[in-house]
């Protein structure tokens, strides 16, 4: 099975692209979804995060307050590294487990921090979704309600556009409309299907 790592900066359109590939029948492993599951009460990562960051990181229902956590980790790099040290090994292990269980010509592994977290060895190719910074900020504001200053802090914590593009085997530029994305995904679906191992 060909394993394609899907990545891009915040607001680049990764989720939209993943959904379009899913329409073509490609299995998607979404590491954001895995992270959500790991943060659930009762999970080892939940207990470790509470031990590291304190009870004040919880909301009234005992769930990790993701908004508060985001404020903390993007305001202080050391806090972000502490959180990543807890989550990334578990995300990596679960991603590998899910990959081992898939049977398909190719699959996508959606990892926002594919390059930063060193997950590139889990995939055969890297697909980068690229977009202008101004558009990325607009999209993130519309989707999340975050202010521009916080969005720029998140962008600064991620790999630079240049670093991502240097690692890319394939690039989709997402500065246009949905029809453009659909055409690009259809094109790459053909490429990946052709590159898939015989008999996959």
GROMACS .gro file of C-alpha atoms in nm:
model
  200
    1UNK     CA    1   0.000   0.000   0.000
    2UNK     CA    2   0.126   0.345  -0.090
    3UNK     CA    3   0.123   0.571   0.217
    4UNK     CA    4   0.082   0.942   0.143
    5UNK     CA    5   0.144   1.197   0.418
    6UNK     CA    6  -0.095   1.492   0.386
    7UNK     CA    7   0.025   1.811   0.553
    8UNK     CA    8   0.012   2.190   0.536
    9UNK     CA    9  -0.003   2.489   0.764
   10UNK     CA   10  -0.309   2.598   0.960
   11UNK     CA   11  -0.586   2.717   0.728
   12UNK     CA   12  -0.434   2.562   0.415
   13UNK     CA   13  -0.731   2.333   0.349
   14UNK     CA   14  -0.604   1.991   0.460
   15UNK     CA   15  -0.942   1.872   0.588
   16UNK     CA   16  -1.116   1.965   0.263
   17UNK     CA   17  -0.854   1.784   0.058
   18UNK     CA   18  -0.876   1.475   0.281
   19UNK     CA   19  -1.254   1.468   0.239
   20UNK     CA   20  -1.214   1.486  -0.140
   21UNK     CA   21  -0.970   1.194  -0.140
   22UNK     CA   22  -1.214   0.998   0.078
   23UNK     CA   23  -1.477   1.047  -0.196
   24UNK     CA   24  -1.241   0.860  -0.429
   25UNK     CA   25  -1.234   0.574  -0.178
   26UNK     CA   26  -0.898   0.647  -0.018
   27UNK     CA   27  -0.877   0.553   0.352
   28UNK     CA   28  -0.780   0.851   0.570
   29UNK     CA   29  -0.592   0.829   0.898
   30UNK     CA   30  -0.641   1.165   1.068
   31UNK     CA   31  -0.394   1.229   1.349
   32UNK     CA   32  -0.607   1.517   1.481
   33UNK     CA   33  -0.885   1.263   1.541
   34UNK     CA   34  -0.638   1.032   1.712
   35UNK     CA   35  -0.526   1.320   1.936
   36UNK     CA   36  -0.891   1.391   2.030
   37UNK     CA   37  -0.936   1.028   2.130
   38UNK     CA   38  -0.615   1.030   2.335
   39UNK     CA   39  -0.733   1.337   2.526
   40UNK     CA   40  -1.055   1.170   2.642
   41UNK     CA   41  -1.100   1.107   3.017
   42UNK     CA   42  -0.981   0.760   3.110
   43UNK     CA   43  -0.700   0.762   2.855
   44UNK     CA   44  -0.341   0.746   2.984
   45UNK     CA   45  -0.253   1.066   2.794
   46UNK     CA   46  -0.540   1.250   2.968
   47UNK     CA   47  -0.407   1.159   3.312
   48UNK     CA   48  -0.050   1.247   3.215
   49UNK     CA   49  -0.154   1.587   3.078
   50UNK     CA   50  -0.349   1.669   3.394
   51UNK     CA   51  -0.047   1.567   3.601
   52UNK     CA   52   0.179   1.789   3.389
   53UNK     CA   53  -0.047   2.094   3.352
   54UNK     CA   54  -0.266   2.080   3.664
   55UNK     CA   55  -0.635   2.039   3.735
   56UNK     CA   56  -0.700   2.391   3.607
   57UNK     CA   57  -0.657   2.258   3.252
   58UNK     CA   58  -0.992   2.074   3.291
   59UNK     CA   59  -1.337   2.211   3.218
   60UNK     CA   60  -1.638   2.157   3.445
   61UNK     CA   61  -1.703   1.813   3.290
   62UNK     CA   62  -1.350   1.685   3.349
   63UNK     CA   63  -1.250   1.719   2.985
   64UNK     CA   64  -0.928   1.892   2.885
   65UNK     CA   65  -1.016   2.250   2.796
   66UNK     CA   66  -0.872   2.264   2.444
   67UNK     CA   67  -0.904   2.644   2.418
   68UNK     CA   68  -0.713   2.699   2.741
   69UNK     CA   69  -0.455   2.438   2.640
   70UNK     CA   70  -0.406   2.607   2.302
   71UNK     CA   71  -0.352   2.945   2.470
   72UNK     CA   72  -0.091   2.796   2.701
   73UNK     CA   73   0.108   2.593   2.453
   74UNK     CA   74   0.125   2.855   2.181
   75UNK     CA   75   0.218   3.129   2.425
   76UNK     CA   76   0.504   2.929   2.573
   77UNK     CA   77   0.723   2.698   2.358
   78UNK     CA   78   0.835   2.492   2.660
   79UNK     CA   79   0.472   2.411   2.739
   80UNK     CA   80   0.413   2.306   2.379
   81UNK     CA   81   0.714   2.073   2.389
   82UNK     CA   82   0.586   1.920   2.712
   83UNK     CA   83   0.247   1.848   2.555
   84UNK     CA   84   0.406   1.709   2.237
   85UNK     CA   85   0.630   1.479   2.442
   86UNK     CA   86   0.315   1.324   2.591
   87UNK     CA   87   0.105   1.307   2.274
   88UNK     CA   88   0.337   1.251   1.979
   89UNK     CA   89   0.469   0.903   2.073
   90UNK     CA   90   0.112   0.784   2.133
   91UNK     CA   91  -0.016   0.939   1.809
   92UNK     CA   92   0.271   0.780   1.621
   93UNK     CA   93   0.205   0.435   1.770
   94UNK     CA   94  -0.168   0.452   1.696
   95UNK     CA   95  -0.102   0.575   1.341
   96UNK     CA   96   0.133   0.281   1.279
   97UNK     CA   97  -0.125   0.041   1.423
   98UNK     CA   98  -0.399   0.173   1.192
   99UNK     CA   99  -0.169   0.164   0.890
  100UNK     CA  100  -0.091  -0.202   0.959
  101UNK     CA  101  -0.463  -0.282   0.951
  102UNK     CA  102  -0.541  -0.115   0.617
  103UNK     CA  103  -0.583  -0.290   0.285
  104UNK     CA  104  -0.607  -0.045  -0.006
  105UNK     CA  105  -0.403   0.066  -0.310
  106UNK     CA  106  -0.309   0.383  -0.123
  107UNK     CA  107  -0.407   0.576   0.188
  108UNK     CA  108  -0.361   0.925   0.325
  109UNK     CA  109  -0.215   0.999   0.665
  110UNK     CA  110  -0.323   1.352   0.757
  111UNK     CA  111  -0.061   1.499   0.991
  112UNK     CA  112  -0.055   1.878   1.044
  113UNK     CA  113   0.293   1.849   1.201
  114UNK     CA  114   0.422   1.574   0.970
  115UNK     CA  115   0.759   1.744   0.925
  116UNK     CA  116   0.790   1.904   1.269
  117UNK     CA  117   0.704   1.581   1.456
  118UNK     CA  118   0.934   1.365   1.242
  119UNK     CA  119   0.655   1.142   1.110
  120UNK     CA  120   0.789   1.140   0.752
  121UNK     CA  121   0.934   0.791   0.797
  122UNK     CA  122   0.578   0.655   0.833
  123UNK     CA  123   0.490   0.756   0.474
  124UNK     CA  124   0.620   0.697   0.122
  125UNK     CA  125   0.529   1.036  -0.024
  126UNK     CA  126   0.452   1.381   0.116
  127UNK     CA  127   0.161   1.587  -0.020
  128UNK     CA  128   0.172   1.951   0.089
  129UNK     CA  129  -0.134   2.175   0.069
  130UNK     CA  130   0.001   2.524   0.013
  131UNK     CA  131  -0.183   2.856   0.036
  132UNK     CA  132  -0.102   3.224   0.077
  133UNK     CA  133  -0.069   3.339   0.438
  134UNK     CA  134  -0.345   3.601   0.401
  135UNK     CA  135  -0.592   3.339   0.284
  136UNK     CA  136  -0.488   3.097   0.559
  137UNK     CA  137  -0.551   3.363   0.824
  138UNK     CA  138  -0.892   3.448   0.675
  139UNK     CA  139  -0.997   3.083   0.663
  140UNK     CA  140  -0.881   3.013   1.018
  141UNK     CA  141  -1.061   3.320   1.151
  142UNK     CA  142  -1.383   3.214   0.979
  143UNK     CA  143  -1.358   2.854   1.098
  144UNK     CA  144  -1.234   2.893   1.453
  145UNK     CA  145  -1.301   3.250   1.562
  146UNK     CA  146  -0.937   3.292   1.665
  147UNK     CA  147  -0.782   3.638   1.648
  148UNK     CA  148  -0.509   3.717   1.399
  149UNK     CA  149  -0.238   3.745   1.667
  150UNK     CA  150  -0.308   3.395   1.795
  151UNK     CA  151  -0.324   3.252   1.443
  152UNK     CA  152   0.014   3.407   1.365
  153UNK     CA  153   0.159   3.253   1.684
  154UNK     CA  154   0.037   2.912   1.569
  155UNK     CA  155   0.180   2.972   1.221
  156UNK     CA  156   0.515   3.070   1.373
  157UNK     CA  157   0.525   2.743   1.571
  158UNK     CA  158   0.484   2.536   1.255
  159UNK     CA  159   0.735   2.456   0.982
  160UNK     CA  160   0.784   2.743   0.740
  161UNK     CA  161   0.626   2.732   0.397
  162UNK     CA  162   0.972   2.683   0.247
  163UNK     CA  163   1.051   2.390   0.479
  164UNK     CA  164   0.727   2.216   0.387
  165UNK     CA  165   0.771   2.268   0.014
  166UNK     CA  166   1.126   2.133   0.028
  167UNK     CA  167   0.990   1.807   0.173
  168UNK     CA  168   0.702   1.780  -0.074
  169UNK     CA  169   0.676   1.512  -0.340
  170UNK     CA  170   0.341   1.659  -0.448
  171UNK     CA  171   0.188   2.005  -0.397
  172UNK     CA  172  -0.167   2.132  -0.424
  173UNK     CA  173  -0.189   2.510  -0.427
  174UNK     CA  174  -0.516   2.606  -0.258
  175UNK     CA  175  -0.557   2.973  -0.346
  176UNK     CA  176  -0.859   2.918  -0.570
  177UNK     CA  177  -1.199   2.750  -0.542
  178UNK     CA  178  -1.335   2.405  -0.461
  179UNK     CA  179  -1.355   2.308  -0.828
  180UNK     CA  180  -0.978   2.358  -0.856
  181UNK     CA  181  -0.921   2.136  -0.550
  182UNK     CA  182  -1.149   1.868  -0.694
  183UNK     CA  183  -0.949   1.861  -1.018
  184UNK     CA  184  -0.617   1.843  -0.832
  185UNK     CA  185  -0.737   1.561  -0.607
  186UNK     CA  186  -0.872   1.367  -0.907
  187UNK     CA  187  -0.536   1.409  -1.080
  188UNK     CA  188  -0.340   1.286  -0.777
  189UNK     CA  189  -0.586   1.001  -0.720
  190UNK     CA  190  -0.480   0.879  -1.063
  191UNK     CA  191  -0.112   0.927  -0.982
  192UNK     CA  192  -0.133   0.743  -0.649
  193UNK     CA  193  -0.343   0.461  -0.792
  194UNK     CA  194  -0.079   0.410  -1.063
  195UNK     CA  195   0.204   0.418  -0.807
  196UNK     CA  196   0.034   0.169  -0.574
  197UNK     CA  197   0.210  -0.167  -0.540
  198UNK     CA  198   0.082  -0.438  -0.774
  199UNK     CA  199  -0.192  -0.642  -0.611
  200UNK     CA  200  -0.263  -0.378  -0.343
   0.00000   0.00000   0.00000
